[in-house]
Coordinates of N, CA and C in Angstrom, one line a residue:
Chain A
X1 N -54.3 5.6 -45.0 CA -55.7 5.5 -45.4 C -55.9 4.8 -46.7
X2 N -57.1 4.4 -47.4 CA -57.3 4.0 -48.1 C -57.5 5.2 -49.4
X3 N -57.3 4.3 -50.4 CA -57.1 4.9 -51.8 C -58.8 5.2 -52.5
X4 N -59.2 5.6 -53.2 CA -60.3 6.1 -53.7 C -60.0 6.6 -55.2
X5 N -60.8 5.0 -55.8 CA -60.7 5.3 -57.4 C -58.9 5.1 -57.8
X6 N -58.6 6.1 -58.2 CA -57.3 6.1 -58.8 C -56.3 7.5 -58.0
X7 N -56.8 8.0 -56.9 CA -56.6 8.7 -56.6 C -55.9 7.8 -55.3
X8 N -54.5 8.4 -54.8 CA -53.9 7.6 -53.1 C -54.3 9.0 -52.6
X9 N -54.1 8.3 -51.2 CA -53.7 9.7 -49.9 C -52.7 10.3 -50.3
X10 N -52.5 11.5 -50.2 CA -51.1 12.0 -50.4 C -50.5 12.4 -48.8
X11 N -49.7 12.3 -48.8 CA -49.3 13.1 -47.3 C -47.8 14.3 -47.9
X12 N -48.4 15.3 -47.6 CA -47.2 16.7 -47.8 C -46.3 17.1 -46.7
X13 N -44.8 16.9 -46.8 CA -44.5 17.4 -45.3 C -43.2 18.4 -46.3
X14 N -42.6 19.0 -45.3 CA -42.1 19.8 -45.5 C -40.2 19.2 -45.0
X15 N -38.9 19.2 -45.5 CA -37.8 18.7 -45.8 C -37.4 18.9 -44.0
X16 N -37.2 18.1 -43.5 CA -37.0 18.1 -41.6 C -37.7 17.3 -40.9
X17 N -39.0 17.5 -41.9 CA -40.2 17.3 -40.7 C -40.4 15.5 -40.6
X18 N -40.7 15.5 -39.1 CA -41.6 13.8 -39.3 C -42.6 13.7 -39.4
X19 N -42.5 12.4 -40.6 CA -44.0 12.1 -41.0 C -44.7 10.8 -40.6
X20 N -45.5 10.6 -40.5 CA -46.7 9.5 -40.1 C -47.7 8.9 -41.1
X21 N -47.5 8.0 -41.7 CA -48.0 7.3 -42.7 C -49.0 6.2 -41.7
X22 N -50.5 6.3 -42.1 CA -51.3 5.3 -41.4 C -51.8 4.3 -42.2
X23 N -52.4 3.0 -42.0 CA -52.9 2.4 -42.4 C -53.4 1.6 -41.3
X24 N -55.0 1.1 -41.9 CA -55.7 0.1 -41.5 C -55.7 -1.0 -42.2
X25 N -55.3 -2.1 -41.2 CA -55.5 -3.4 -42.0 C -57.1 -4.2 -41.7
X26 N -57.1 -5.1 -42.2 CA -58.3 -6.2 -42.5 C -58.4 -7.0 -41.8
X27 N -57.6 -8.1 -41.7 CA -57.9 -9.1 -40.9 C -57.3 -9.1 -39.6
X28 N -57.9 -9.5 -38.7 CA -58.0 -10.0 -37.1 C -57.0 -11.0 -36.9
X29 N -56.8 -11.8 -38.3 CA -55.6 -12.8 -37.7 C -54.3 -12.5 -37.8
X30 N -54.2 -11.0 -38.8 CA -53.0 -11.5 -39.3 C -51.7 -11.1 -37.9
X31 N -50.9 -11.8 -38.4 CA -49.7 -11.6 -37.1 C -48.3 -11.1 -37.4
X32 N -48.4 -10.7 -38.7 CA -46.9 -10.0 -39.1 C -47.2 -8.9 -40.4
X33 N -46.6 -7.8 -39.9 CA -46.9 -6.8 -40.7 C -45.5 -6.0 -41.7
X34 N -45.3 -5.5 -42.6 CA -44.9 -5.2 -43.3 C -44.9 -3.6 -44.3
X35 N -43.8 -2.6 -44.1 CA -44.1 -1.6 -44.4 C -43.3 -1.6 -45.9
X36 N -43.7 -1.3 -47.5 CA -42.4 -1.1 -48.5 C -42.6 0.4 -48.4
X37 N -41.4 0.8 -49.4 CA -41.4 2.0 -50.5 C -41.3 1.8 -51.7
X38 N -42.2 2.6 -52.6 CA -42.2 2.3 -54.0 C -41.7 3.5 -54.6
X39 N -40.9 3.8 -55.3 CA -40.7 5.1 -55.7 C -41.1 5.1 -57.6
X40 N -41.3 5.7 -58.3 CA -42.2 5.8 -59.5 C -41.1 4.9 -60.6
X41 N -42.0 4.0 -60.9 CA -41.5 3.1 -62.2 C -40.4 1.9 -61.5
X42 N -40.7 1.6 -60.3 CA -39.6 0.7 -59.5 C -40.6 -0.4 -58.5
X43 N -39.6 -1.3 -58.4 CA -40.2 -2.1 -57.6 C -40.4 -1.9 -56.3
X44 N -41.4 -2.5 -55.3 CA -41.1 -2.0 -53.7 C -39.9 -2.5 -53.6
X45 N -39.9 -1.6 -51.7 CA -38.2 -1.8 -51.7 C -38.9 -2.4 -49.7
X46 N -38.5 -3.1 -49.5 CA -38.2 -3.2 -47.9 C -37.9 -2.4 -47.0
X47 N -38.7 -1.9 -46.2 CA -38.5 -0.9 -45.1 C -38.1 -1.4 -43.7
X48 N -39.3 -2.0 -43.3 CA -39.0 -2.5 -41.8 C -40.3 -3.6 -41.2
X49 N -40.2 -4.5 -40.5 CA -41.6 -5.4 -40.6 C -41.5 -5.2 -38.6
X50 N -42.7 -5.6 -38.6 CA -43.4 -6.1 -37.0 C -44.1 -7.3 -36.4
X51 N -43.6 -8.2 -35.8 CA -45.0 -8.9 -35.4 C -45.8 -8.8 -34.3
X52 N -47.0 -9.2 -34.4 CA -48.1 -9.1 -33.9 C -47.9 -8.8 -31.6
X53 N -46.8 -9.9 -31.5 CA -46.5 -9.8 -30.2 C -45.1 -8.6 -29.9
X54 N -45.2 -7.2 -30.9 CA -45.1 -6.0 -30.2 C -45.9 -5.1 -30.9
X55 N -45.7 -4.3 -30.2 CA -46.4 -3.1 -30.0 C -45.2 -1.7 -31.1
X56 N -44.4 -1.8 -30.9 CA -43.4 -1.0 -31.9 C -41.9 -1.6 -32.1
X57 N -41.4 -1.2 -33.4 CA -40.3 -1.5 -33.4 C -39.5 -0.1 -34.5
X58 N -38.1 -0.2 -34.0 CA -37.8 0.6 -34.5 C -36.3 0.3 -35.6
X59 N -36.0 0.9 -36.8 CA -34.8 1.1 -37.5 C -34.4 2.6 -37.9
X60 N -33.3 2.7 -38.7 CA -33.0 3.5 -38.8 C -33.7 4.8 -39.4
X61 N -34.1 5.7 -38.9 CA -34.9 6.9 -39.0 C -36.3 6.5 -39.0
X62 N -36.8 5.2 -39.1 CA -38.8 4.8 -39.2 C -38.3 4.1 -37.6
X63 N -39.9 4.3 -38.0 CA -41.0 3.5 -36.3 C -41.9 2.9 -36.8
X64 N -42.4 1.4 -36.8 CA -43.6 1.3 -37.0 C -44.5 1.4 -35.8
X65 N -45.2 1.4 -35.5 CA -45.8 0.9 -34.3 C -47.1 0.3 -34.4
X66 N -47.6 -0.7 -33.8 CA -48.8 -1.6 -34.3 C -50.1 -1.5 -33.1
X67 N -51.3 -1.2 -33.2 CA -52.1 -1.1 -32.4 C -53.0 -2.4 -33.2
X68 N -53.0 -3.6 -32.5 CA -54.3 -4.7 -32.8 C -55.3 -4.4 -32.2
X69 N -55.9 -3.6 -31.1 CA -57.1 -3.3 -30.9 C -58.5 -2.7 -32.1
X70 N -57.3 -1.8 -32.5 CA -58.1 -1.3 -33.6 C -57.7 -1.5 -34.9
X71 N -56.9 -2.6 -35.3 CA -56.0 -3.1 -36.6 C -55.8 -1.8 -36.9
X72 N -54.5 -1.3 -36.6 CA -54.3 0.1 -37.0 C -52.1 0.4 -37.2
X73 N -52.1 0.5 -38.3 CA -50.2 0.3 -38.1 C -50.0 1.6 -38.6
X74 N -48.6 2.1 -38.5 CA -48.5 3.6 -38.5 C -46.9 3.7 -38.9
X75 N -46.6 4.3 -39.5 CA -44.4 4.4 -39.9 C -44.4 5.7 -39.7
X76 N -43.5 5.7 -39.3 CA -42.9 7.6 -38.5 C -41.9 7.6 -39.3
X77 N -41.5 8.4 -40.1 CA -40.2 8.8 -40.7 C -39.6 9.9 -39.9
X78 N -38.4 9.8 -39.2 CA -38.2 11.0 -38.8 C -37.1 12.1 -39.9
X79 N -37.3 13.1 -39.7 CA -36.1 14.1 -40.2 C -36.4 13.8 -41.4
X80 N -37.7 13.8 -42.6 CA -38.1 13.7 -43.6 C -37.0 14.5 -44.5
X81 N -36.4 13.5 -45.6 CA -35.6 13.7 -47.2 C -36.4 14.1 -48.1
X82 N -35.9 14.7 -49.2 CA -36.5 14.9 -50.7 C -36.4 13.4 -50.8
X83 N -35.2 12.6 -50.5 CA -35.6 11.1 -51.1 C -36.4 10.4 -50.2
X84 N -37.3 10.9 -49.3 CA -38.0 9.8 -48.6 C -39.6 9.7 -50.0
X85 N -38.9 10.9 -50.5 CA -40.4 10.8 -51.7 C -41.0 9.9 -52.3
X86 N -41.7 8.7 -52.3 CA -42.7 7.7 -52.4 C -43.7 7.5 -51.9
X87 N -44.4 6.1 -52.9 CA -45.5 5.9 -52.3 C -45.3 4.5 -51.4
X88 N -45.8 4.6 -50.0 CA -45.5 3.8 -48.8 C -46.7 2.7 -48.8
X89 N -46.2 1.5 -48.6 CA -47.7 0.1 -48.8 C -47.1 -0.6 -47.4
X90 N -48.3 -0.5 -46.6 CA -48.5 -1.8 -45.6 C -49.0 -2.7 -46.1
X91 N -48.4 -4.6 -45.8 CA -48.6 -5.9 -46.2 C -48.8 -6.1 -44.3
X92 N -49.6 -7.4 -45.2 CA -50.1 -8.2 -43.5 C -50.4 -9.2 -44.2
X93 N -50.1 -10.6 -43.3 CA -50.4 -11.4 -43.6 C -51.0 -12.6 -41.7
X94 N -51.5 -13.7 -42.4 CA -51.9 -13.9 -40.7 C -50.9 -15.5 -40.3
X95 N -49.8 -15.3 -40.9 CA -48.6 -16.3 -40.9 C -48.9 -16.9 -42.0
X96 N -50.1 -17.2 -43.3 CA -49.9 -17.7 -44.5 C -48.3 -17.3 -45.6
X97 N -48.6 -18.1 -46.4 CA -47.1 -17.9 -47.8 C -47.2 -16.4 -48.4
X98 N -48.7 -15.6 -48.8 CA -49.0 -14.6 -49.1 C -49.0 -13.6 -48.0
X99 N -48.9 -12.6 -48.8 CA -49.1 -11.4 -48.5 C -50.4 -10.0 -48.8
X100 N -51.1 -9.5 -48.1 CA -52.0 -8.6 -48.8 C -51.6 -7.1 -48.7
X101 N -51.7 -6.6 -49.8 CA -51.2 -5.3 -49.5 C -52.7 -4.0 -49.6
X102 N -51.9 -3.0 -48.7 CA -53.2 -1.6 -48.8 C -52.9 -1.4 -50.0
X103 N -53.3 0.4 -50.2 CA -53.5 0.6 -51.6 C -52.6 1.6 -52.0
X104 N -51.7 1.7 -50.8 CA -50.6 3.1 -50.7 C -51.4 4.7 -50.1
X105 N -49.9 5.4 -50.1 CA -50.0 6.7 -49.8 C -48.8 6.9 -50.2
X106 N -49.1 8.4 -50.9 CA -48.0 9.0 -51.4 C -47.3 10.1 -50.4
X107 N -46.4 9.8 -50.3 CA -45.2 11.1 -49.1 C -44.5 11.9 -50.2
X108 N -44.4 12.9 -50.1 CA -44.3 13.8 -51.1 C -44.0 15.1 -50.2
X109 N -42.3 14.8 -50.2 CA -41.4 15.9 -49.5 C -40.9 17.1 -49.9
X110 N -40.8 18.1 -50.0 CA -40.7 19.6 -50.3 C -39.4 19.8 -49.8
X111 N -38.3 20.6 -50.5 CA -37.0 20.8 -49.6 C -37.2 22.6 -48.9
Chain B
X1 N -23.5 -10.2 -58.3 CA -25.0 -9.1 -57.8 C -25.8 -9.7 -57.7
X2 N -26.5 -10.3 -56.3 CA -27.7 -11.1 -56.5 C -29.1 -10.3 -56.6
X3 N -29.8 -10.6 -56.5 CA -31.5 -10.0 -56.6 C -32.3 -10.6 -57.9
X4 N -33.5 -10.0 -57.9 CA -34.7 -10.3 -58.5 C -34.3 -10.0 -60.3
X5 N -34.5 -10.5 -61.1 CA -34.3 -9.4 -62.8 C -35.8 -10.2 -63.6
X6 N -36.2 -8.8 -63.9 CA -37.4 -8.9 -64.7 C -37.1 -8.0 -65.9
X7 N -37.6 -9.1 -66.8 CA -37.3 -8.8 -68.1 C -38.7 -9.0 -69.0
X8 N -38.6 -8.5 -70.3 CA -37.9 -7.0 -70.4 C -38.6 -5.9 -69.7
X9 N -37.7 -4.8 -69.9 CA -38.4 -3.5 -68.6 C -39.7 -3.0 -69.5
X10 N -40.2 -2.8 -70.9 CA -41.0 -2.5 -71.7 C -41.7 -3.4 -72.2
X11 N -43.0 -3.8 -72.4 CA -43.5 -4.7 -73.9 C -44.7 -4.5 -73.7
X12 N -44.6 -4.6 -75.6 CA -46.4 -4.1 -76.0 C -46.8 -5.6 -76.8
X13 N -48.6 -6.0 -76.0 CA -48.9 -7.1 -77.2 C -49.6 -6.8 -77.8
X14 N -49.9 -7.5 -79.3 CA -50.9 -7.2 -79.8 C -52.5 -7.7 -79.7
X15 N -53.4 -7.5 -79.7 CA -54.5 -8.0 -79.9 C -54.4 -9.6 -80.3
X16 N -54.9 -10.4 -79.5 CA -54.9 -11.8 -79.2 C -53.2 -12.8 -79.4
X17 N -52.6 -12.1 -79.1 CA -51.2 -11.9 -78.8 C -51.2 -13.1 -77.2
X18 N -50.5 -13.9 -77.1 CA -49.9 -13.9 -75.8 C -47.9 -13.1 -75.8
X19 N -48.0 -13.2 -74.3 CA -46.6 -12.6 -74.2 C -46.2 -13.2 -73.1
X20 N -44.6 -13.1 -72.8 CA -44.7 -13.8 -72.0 C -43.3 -13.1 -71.4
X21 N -43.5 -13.1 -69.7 CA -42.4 -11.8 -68.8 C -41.5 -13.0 -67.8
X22 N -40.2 -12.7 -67.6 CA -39.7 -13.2 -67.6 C -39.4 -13.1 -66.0
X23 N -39.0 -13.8 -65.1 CA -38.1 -13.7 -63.8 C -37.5 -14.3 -63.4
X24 N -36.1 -14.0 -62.6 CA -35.2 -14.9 -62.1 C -34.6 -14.6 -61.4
X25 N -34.2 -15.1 -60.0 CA -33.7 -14.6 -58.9 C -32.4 -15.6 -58.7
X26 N -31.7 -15.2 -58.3 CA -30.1 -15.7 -57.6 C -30.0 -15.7 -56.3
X27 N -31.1 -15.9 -55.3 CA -31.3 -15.7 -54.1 C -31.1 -17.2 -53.5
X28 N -31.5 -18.0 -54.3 CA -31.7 -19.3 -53.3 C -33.3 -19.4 -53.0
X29 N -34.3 -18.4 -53.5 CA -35.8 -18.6 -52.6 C -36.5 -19.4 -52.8
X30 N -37.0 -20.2 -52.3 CA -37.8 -21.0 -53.0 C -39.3 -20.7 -53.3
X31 N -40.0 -19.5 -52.5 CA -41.1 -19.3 -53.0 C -41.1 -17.8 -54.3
X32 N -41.7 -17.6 -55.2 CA -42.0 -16.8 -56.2 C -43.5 -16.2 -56.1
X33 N -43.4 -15.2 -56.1 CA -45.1 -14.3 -56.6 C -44.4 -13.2 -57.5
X34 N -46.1 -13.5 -58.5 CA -46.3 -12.6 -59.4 C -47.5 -11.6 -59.0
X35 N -47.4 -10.4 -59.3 CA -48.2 -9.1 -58.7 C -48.7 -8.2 -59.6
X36 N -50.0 -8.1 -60.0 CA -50.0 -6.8 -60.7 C -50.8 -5.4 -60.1
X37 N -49.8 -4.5 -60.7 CA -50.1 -3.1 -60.1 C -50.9 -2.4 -61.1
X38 N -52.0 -1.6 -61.3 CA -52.3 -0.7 -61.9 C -52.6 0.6 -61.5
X39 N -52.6 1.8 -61.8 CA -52.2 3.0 -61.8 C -53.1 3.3 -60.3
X40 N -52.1 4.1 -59.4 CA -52.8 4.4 -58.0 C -53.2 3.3 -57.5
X41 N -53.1 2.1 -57.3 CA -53.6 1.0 -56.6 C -52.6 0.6 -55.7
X42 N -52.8 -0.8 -55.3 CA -51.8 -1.9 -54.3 C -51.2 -2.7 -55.7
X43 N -50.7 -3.8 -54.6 CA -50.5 -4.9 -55.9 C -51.5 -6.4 -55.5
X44 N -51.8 -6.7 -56.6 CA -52.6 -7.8 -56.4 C -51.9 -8.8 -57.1
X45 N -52.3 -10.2 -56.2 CA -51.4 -11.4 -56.4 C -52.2 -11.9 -57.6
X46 N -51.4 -12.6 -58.9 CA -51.8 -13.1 -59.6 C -51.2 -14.9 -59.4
X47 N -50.3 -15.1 -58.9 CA -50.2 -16.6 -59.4 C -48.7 -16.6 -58.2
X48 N -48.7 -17.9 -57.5 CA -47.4 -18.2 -56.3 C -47.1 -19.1 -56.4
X49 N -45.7 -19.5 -56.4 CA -45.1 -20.8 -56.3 C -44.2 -21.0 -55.2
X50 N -44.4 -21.7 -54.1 CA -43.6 -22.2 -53.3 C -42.7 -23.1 -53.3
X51 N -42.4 -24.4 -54.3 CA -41.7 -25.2 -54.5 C -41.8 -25.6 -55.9
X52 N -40.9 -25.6 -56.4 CA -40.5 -26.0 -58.0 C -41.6 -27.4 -58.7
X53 N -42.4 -27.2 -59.2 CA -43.5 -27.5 -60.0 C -44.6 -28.0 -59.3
X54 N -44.5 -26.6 -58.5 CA -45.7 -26.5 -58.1 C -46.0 -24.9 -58.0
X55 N -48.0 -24.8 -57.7 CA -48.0 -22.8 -57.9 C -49.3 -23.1 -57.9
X56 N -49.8 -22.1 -57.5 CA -51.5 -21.7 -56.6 C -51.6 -20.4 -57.5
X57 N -52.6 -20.3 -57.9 CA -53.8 -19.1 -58.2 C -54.1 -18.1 -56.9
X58 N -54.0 -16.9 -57.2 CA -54.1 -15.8 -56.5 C -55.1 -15.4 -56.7
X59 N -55.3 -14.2 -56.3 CA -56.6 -13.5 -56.8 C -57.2 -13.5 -58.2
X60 N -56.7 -13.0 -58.7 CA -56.6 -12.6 -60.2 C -56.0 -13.0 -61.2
X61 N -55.8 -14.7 -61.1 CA -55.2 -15.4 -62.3 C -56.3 -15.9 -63.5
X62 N -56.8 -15.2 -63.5 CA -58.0 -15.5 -65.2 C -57.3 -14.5 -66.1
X63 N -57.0 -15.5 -67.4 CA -56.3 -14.9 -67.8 C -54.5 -15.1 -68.3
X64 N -54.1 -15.5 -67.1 CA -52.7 -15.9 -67.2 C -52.1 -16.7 -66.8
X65 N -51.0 -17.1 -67.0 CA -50.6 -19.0 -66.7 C -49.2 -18.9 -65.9
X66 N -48.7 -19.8 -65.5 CA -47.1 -19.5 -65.1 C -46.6 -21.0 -65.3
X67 N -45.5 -21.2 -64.9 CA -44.5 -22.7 -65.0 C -43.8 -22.2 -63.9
X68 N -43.3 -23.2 -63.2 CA -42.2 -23.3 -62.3 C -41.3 -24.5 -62.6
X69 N -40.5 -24.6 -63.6 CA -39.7 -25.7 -63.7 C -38.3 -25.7 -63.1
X70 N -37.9 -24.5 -62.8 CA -36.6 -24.1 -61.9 C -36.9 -23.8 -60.6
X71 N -35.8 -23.8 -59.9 CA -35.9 -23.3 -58.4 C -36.1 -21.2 -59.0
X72 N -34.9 -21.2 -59.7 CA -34.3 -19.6 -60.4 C -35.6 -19.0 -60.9
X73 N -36.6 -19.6 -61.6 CA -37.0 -19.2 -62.7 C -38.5 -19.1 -62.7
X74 N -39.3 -17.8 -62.9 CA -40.8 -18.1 -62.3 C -41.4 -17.3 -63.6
X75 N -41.6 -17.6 -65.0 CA -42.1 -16.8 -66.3 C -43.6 -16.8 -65.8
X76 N -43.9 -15.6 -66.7 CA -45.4 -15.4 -66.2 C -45.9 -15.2 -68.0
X77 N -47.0 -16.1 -68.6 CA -47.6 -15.4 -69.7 C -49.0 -14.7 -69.6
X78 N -48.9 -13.7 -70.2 CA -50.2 -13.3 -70.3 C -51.1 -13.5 -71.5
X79 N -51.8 -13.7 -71.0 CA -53.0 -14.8 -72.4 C -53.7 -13.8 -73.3
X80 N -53.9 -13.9 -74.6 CA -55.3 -13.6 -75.0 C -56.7 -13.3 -74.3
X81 N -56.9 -14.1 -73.6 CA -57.8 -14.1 -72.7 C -58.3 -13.0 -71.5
X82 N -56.7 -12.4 -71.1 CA -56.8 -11.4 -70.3 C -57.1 -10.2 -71.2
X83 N -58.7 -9.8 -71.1 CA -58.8 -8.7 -72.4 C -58.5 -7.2 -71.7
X84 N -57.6 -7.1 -70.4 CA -57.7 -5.8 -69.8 C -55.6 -6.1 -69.3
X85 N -54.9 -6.4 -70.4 CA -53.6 -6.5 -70.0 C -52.4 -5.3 -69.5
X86 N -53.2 -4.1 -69.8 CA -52.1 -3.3 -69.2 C -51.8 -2.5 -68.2
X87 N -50.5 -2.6 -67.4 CA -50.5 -3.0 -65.8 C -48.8 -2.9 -65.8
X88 N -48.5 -2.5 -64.6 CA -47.1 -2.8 -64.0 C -46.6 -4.1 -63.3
X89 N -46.5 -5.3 -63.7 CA -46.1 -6.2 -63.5 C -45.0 -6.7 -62.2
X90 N -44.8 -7.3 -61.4 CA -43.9 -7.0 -60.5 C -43.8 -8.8 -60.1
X91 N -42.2 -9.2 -59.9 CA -42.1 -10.6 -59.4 C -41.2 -10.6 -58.2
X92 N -42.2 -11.4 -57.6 CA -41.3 -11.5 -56.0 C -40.7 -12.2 -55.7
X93 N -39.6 -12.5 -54.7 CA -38.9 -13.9 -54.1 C -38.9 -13.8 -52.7
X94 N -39.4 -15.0 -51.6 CA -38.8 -15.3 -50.1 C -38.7 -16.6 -50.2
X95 N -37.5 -16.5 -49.0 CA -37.5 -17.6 -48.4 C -38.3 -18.1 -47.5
X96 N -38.2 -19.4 -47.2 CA -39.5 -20.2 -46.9 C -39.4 -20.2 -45.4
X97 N -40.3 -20.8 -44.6 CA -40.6 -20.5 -43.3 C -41.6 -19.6 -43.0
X98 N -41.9 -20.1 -41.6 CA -43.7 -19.4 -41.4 C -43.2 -17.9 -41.2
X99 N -41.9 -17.7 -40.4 CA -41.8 -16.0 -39.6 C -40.4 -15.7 -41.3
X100 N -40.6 -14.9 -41.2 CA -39.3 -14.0 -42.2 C -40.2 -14.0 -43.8
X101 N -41.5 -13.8 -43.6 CA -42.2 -13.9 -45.0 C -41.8 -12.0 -45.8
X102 N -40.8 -11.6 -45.3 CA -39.9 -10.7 -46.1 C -40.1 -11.0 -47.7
X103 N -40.7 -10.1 -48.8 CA -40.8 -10.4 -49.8 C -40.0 -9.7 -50.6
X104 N -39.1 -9.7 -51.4 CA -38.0 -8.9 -52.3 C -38.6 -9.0 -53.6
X105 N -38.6 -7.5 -54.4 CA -38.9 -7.9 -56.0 C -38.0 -7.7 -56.8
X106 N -38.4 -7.2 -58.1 CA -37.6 -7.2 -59.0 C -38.3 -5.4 -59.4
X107 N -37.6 -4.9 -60.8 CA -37.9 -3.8 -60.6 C -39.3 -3.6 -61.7
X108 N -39.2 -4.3 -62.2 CA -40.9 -4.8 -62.6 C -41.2 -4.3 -64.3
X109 N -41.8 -4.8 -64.9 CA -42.5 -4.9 -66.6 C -43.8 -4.0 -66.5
X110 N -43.4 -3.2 -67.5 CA -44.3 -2.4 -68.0 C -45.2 -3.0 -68.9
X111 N -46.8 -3.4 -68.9 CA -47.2 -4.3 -70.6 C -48.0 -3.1 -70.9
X112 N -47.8 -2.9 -72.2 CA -49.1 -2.1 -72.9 C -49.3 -2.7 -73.4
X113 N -50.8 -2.3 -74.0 CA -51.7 -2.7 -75.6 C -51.1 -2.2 -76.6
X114 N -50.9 -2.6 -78.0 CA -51.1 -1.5 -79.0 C -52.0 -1.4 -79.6

């Protein structure tokens, strides 16, 4: 979801569980999508990317999966860590040199 | 050890102060972005260079300037002019081509006011 003010989504899971991080993107063109992790005082880090001609892809322990009907992307973490603890940013871009990013959500795991 | 290094990890300017943040990558990339993050937000593009002396204005380059005289090397100053400079800083590197727009950073500048 989208961020409000200075406040992000938080998402709370519990140390096991899978989590589902969503976002909506903006533009109709873009054709390649992009999930990071930021963890506090660090740079993003690379998770896993998608393009537009699938529908999901998968790496080790995430899922993204991409619905263009309703610009809608989504990362599954399964078997949720104390270190999956960050804040998670979807980038999209519509094949340009840039990239635009959401505004985060914070995952924020409990052991 | 290759990757992104942004330097220094702290700096404060002073009032009509320029400063100026430093990055360099060992990757081979030829394109560079600079990004700034402020507290609970995304990151917003300030200034991109895709090939060495050359670089495009982002969203939010009022204010600050960049050089690309190296392939390595993408310094970012922040001006007097930007009267709202403090922000988490962050510099990126990919390689070029339409598909693998994979962006790698660095671990990013802290700037305060004093």
């Amino acid at each position: 979801g989208e961020s409000v003010g200075l406040h992000l989504p938080t998402l709370s899971v519990q140390e096991g569980d899978n989590s589902i991080i969503n976002c909506a993107y903006s533009n109709s063109a873009s054709d390649y999508f992009i999930w990071y992790k930021q963890e506090s005082g660090k740079g993003p880090q690379f998770i896993i990317d998608i393009r537009s001609n699938m529908d999901k892809r998968q790496g080790q322990r995430v899922t993204v999966l991409l619905n263009k009907t309703v610009k809608h992307l989504s990362l599954q973490i399964a078997a949720t860590q104390p270190g999956d603890s960050a804040v998670y940013f979807c980038a999209e871009t519509p094949g340009y040199s840039t990239l635009t990013f959401g505004k985060g959500t914070m995952l924020l795991v409990s052991p | 050890d290759g990757g992104i290094t942004q330097s220094p990890k702290y700096l404060f300017r002073k009032e009509g102060q320029n400063v100026t943040l430093s990055c360099e990558q060992n990757l081979n990339h030829d394109a560079m972005y600079w990004y700034r993050q402020d507290p609970g937000q995304g990151l917003r593009l300030i200034y991109y260079s895709q090939i060495v002396n050359d670089f495009q204005k982002g969203d939010i380059a009022e204010g600050y300037s960049v050089s690309r005289e190296k392939k390595e090397s993408f310094p970012l100053t922040v001006t007097s002019a930007q009267k709202n400079p403090t922000a988490f800083y962050l510099c990126a590197s990919r390689t070029s081509g339409r598909w693998g727009n994979i962006q790698y950073f660095g671990a990013g500048t802290r700037l305060s006011v004093l």
